[in-house]
Amino acid sequence: MVGRHDEWMTSKRRFLSALFGGRVDRIPVANPTSVVTLELMKMSGAFFPEVHLNSEKMARLAATSYEVLGYDTIMPVFGAQTESAALGVPVDWGEQLSWPVNTDHPITDPSQISIPKDFLEHPSMNTVLEAIRILRREYGDRVAIIGKVYGPWSLAYHLAGTQEFLMDTLLDPNKVKKYLEVLLEASMISGKAQIKAGADVILWGDHATGDLVSPQTYRDFLLPIHKQVTKELGAPIILHICGNTTKFLSYFVEAAFDAFHFDSKVDARTAKQTVGKEMSLIGNINNAEILMCGSPDDVRAQTLYALEAGVEIVAPECAIPLTTPLENLLAIAQAAKEFSARN
C-alpha cells in the first residue's frame, strides 16, 4: 500500500497491479464469479433467464458490479453452461430466480466427444463473446474485464455426470485422462476467444472441489493439465475451485496460476501463509451465512479479517445467491476502503 489515501488508479490498473502483487492506491474489490442479484436485475432492466442468451442485456447486467457496487471488475458469465451447451449438453436456462442447469449427461465415453466446427457460434458461446466485446468498448480503458472458462474437469461433470466421472478416477484412470485431454481443447478455444474479444483476465473454473476430490487426485490428474493451461492460454489466469482446498494450495502455486479465488472454508491466514508471494489470493467472503443472511457489520468483519491476513483482492467466495441484500455487497467495498485508508 502506498502512503496516500486518495484514489489515483483506474479500477483496471488497481486490479491488475494487485493481481501481480504490485502497489495499489487501495485494496481492489472484485467479482471473478457472479454478483448478480434480483435488485441489480431490476436496476439494470436485464433479467434472468434472458440475459444468458442476449449479449446486450448480459453486458448491461454485468456492468452493475462497477456502476452500482463500485467493484473494480466486470465479469459477464452468470451460469456454468457456456461451453457444455455448445458441446451438446441440454440446458434448462432457468427462471428469474434460478440458475441454469444441465438436464442430461449425454456422454458415457470420451470417444463420443467432438468439438463442433461452429463451437464459438453456438448461442451460449457467442453471447458471452459479444458481451465481452461490448464491455471492452464501454469500459475497457478503466475497468478490468474478466472472462470465465470452465475447465475440462467441470466439463466432464456436465457431459458424463459428476458421480460417474469421479468413479472413473478410481476405476478407469486412463479414461479420465482421455476426458481431460479431449475437453481441454474446448476450454482453451473458449478462453482464447474470450481473450481475443477483450477479456483482460480469465477465471478458470475446474470444480475439483476439496469436498469431493483429494489433493492426490488433483496432483495426478489436473496438475499436469493446469500447468499446460498457464503456459499456453496467453493471459493472466485466476483459478477457482470451491470447497476446502487448503491442502491443494501448494499445487496451485506449482501450476503457476496468477491468483486463486478461494472459498470461505479455507482460512485466509492459513492460505496466505501457504502461498506467500508466489500467488495472489482473491476472496473469500462467505455467501450463505454472511452475505445472504448476515448484516453489513458481519460483512465488514469478515472482509477486514481477509485483508488483515494479506489477501490481495477481496471478493465474495463464489457466485452469490440471487436474493443477497445489496447493502451487504456494498459493505465489502466500503470495508476495503476503510482498511486502505488506515494502512
Tab-separated table of N, CA and C in Angstrom, residues 81-89 114-130 185-194:
chain	number	residue	atom	x	y	z
A	81	GLN	N	-22.801	-23.089	-18.028
A	81	GLN	CA	-23.114	-23.905	-19.206
A	81	GLN	C	-22.538	-23.376	-20.516
A	82	THR	N	-21.715	-22.347	-20.471
A	82	THR	CA	-21.237	-21.712	-21.707
A	82	THR	C	-20.650	-22.726	-22.680
A	83	GLU	N	-19.668	-23.473	-22.221
A	83	GLU	CA	-19.002	-24.439	-23.097
A	83	GLU	C	-19.799	-25.729	-23.248
A	84	SER	N	-20.376	-26.220	-22.155
A	84	SER	CA	-21.050	-27.519	-22.230
A	84	SER	C	-22.278	-27.470	-23.138
A	85	ALA	N	-23.018	-26.352	-23.128
A	85	ALA	CA	-24.155	-26.238	-24.045
A	85	ALA	C	-23.684	-26.292	-25.493
A	86	ALA	N	-22.549	-25.656	-25.773
A	86	ALA	CA	-22.007	-25.662	-27.130
A	86	ALA	C	-21.458	-27.025	-27.527
A	87	LEU	N	-21.237	-27.889	-26.533
A	87	LEU	CA	-20.797	-29.263	-26.801
A	87	LEU	C	-21.965	-30.239	-26.880
A	88	GLY	N	-23.191	-29.726	-26.754
A	88	GLY	CA	-24.360	-30.569	-26.941
A	88	GLY	C	-25.090	-30.988	-25.688
A	89	VAL	N	-24.692	-30.487	-24.528
A	89	VAL	CA	-25.402	-30.830	-23.295
A	89	VAL	C	-26.713	-30.043	-23.247
A	114	SER	N	-16.844	-34.691	-29.600
A	114	SER	CA	-16.191	-33.968	-30.689
A	114	SER	C	-16.562	-32.494	-30.555
A	115	ILE	N	-15.633	-31.635	-30.877
A	115	ILE	CA	-15.879	-30.199	-30.776
A	115	ILE	C	-16.438	-29.708	-32.104
A	116	PRO	N	-17.655	-29.197	-32.113
A	116	PRO	CA	-18.275	-28.764	-33.369
A	116	PRO	C	-17.463	-27.660	-34.049
A	117	LYS	N	-17.501	-27.627	-35.356
A	117	LYS	CA	-16.800	-26.575	-36.093
A	117	LYS	C	-17.365	-25.194	-35.763
A	118	ASP	N	-18.657	-25.158	-35.422
A	118	ASP	CA	-19.289	-23.881	-35.087
A	118	ASP	C	-19.397	-23.689	-33.573
A	119	PHE	N	-18.479	-24.269	-32.830
A	119	PHE	CA	-18.478	-24.195	-31.364
A	119	PHE	C	-18.611	-22.755	-30.872
A	120	LEU	N	-17.843	-21.843	-31.431
A	120	LEU	CA	-17.872	-20.447	-30.979
A	120	LEU	C	-19.108	-19.699	-31.456
A	121	GLU	N	-19.805	-20.252	-32.450
A	121	GLU	CA	-21.024	-19.602	-32.943
A	121	GLU	C	-22.272	-20.064	-32.195
A	122	HIS	N	-22.146	-21.091	-31.367
A	122	HIS	CA	-23.301	-21.542	-30.595
A	122	HIS	C	-23.798	-20.384	-29.729
A	123	PRO	N	-25.125	-20.217	-29.566
A	123	PRO	CA	-25.636	-19.073	-28.803
A	123	PRO	C	-25.021	-18.901	-27.416
A	124	SER	N	-24.757	-19.984	-26.712
A	124	SER	CA	-24.190	-19.849	-25.367
A	124	SER	C	-22.789	-19.253	-25.403
A	125	MET	N	-22.003	-19.607	-26.413
A	125	MET	CA	-20.651	-19.073	-26.552
A	125	MET	C	-20.670	-17.679	-27.167
A	126	ASN	N	-21.415	-17.525	-28.243
A	126	ASN	CA	-21.414	-16.258	-28.963
A	126	ASN	C	-21.942	-15.115	-28.103
A	127	THR	N	-22.926	-15.407	-27.249
A	127	THR	CA	-23.473	-14.369	-26.373
A	127	THR	C	-22.400	-13.826	-25.442
A	128	VAL	N	-21.630	-14.717	-24.853
A	128	VAL	CA	-20.555	-14.296	-23.944
A	128	VAL	C	-19.500	-13.491	-24.694
A	129	LEU	N	-19.098	-13.957	-25.860
A	129	LEU	CA	-18.061	-13.260	-26.618
A	129	LEU	C	-18.508	-11.862	-27.022
A	130	GLU	N	-19.745	-11.744	-27.471
A	130	GLU	CA	-20.240	-10.425	-27.866
A	130	GLU	C	-20.414	-9.519	-26.647
A	185	GLU	N	-9.290	-29.059	-24.973
A	185	GLU	CA	-9.306	-28.310	-26.235
A	185	GLU	C	-10.474	-27.331	-26.278
A	186	ALA	N	-11.656	-27.779	-25.826
A	186	ALA	CA	-12.819	-26.890	-25.815
A	186	ALA	C	-12.601	-25.718	-24.871
A	187	SER	N	-12.053	-25.999	-23.693
A	187	SER	CA	-11.802	-24.934	-22.721
A	187	SER	C	-10.802	-23.919	-23.263
A	188	MET	N	-9.764	-24.400	-23.925
A	188	MET	CA	-8.745	-23.498	-24.466
A	188	MET	C	-9.301	-22.659	-25.614
A	189	ILE	N	-10.115	-23.254	-26.455
A	189	ILE	CA	-10.749	-22.489	-27.533
A	189	ILE	C	-11.599	-21.374	-26.942
A	190	SER	N	-12.380	-21.699	-25.921
A	190	SER	CA	-13.225	-20.706	-25.263
A	190	SER	C	-12.382	-19.595	-24.649
A	191	GLY	N	-11.347	-19.972	-23.908
A	191	GLY	CA	-10.518	-18.971	-23.245
A	191	GLY	C	-9.827	-18.037	-24.223
A	192	LYS	N	-9.247	-18.593	-25.269
A	192	LYS	CA	-8.543	-17.759	-26.244
A	192	LYS	C	-9.509	-16.844	-26.991
A	193	ALA	N	-10.720	-17.324	-27.236
A	193	ALA	CA	-11.719	-16.486	-27.902
A	193	ALA	C	-12.150	-15.338	-26.998
A	194	GLN	N	-12.285	-15.597	-25.707
A	194	GLN	CA	-12.653	-14.524	-24.779
A	194	GLN	C	-11.536	-13.494	-24.652
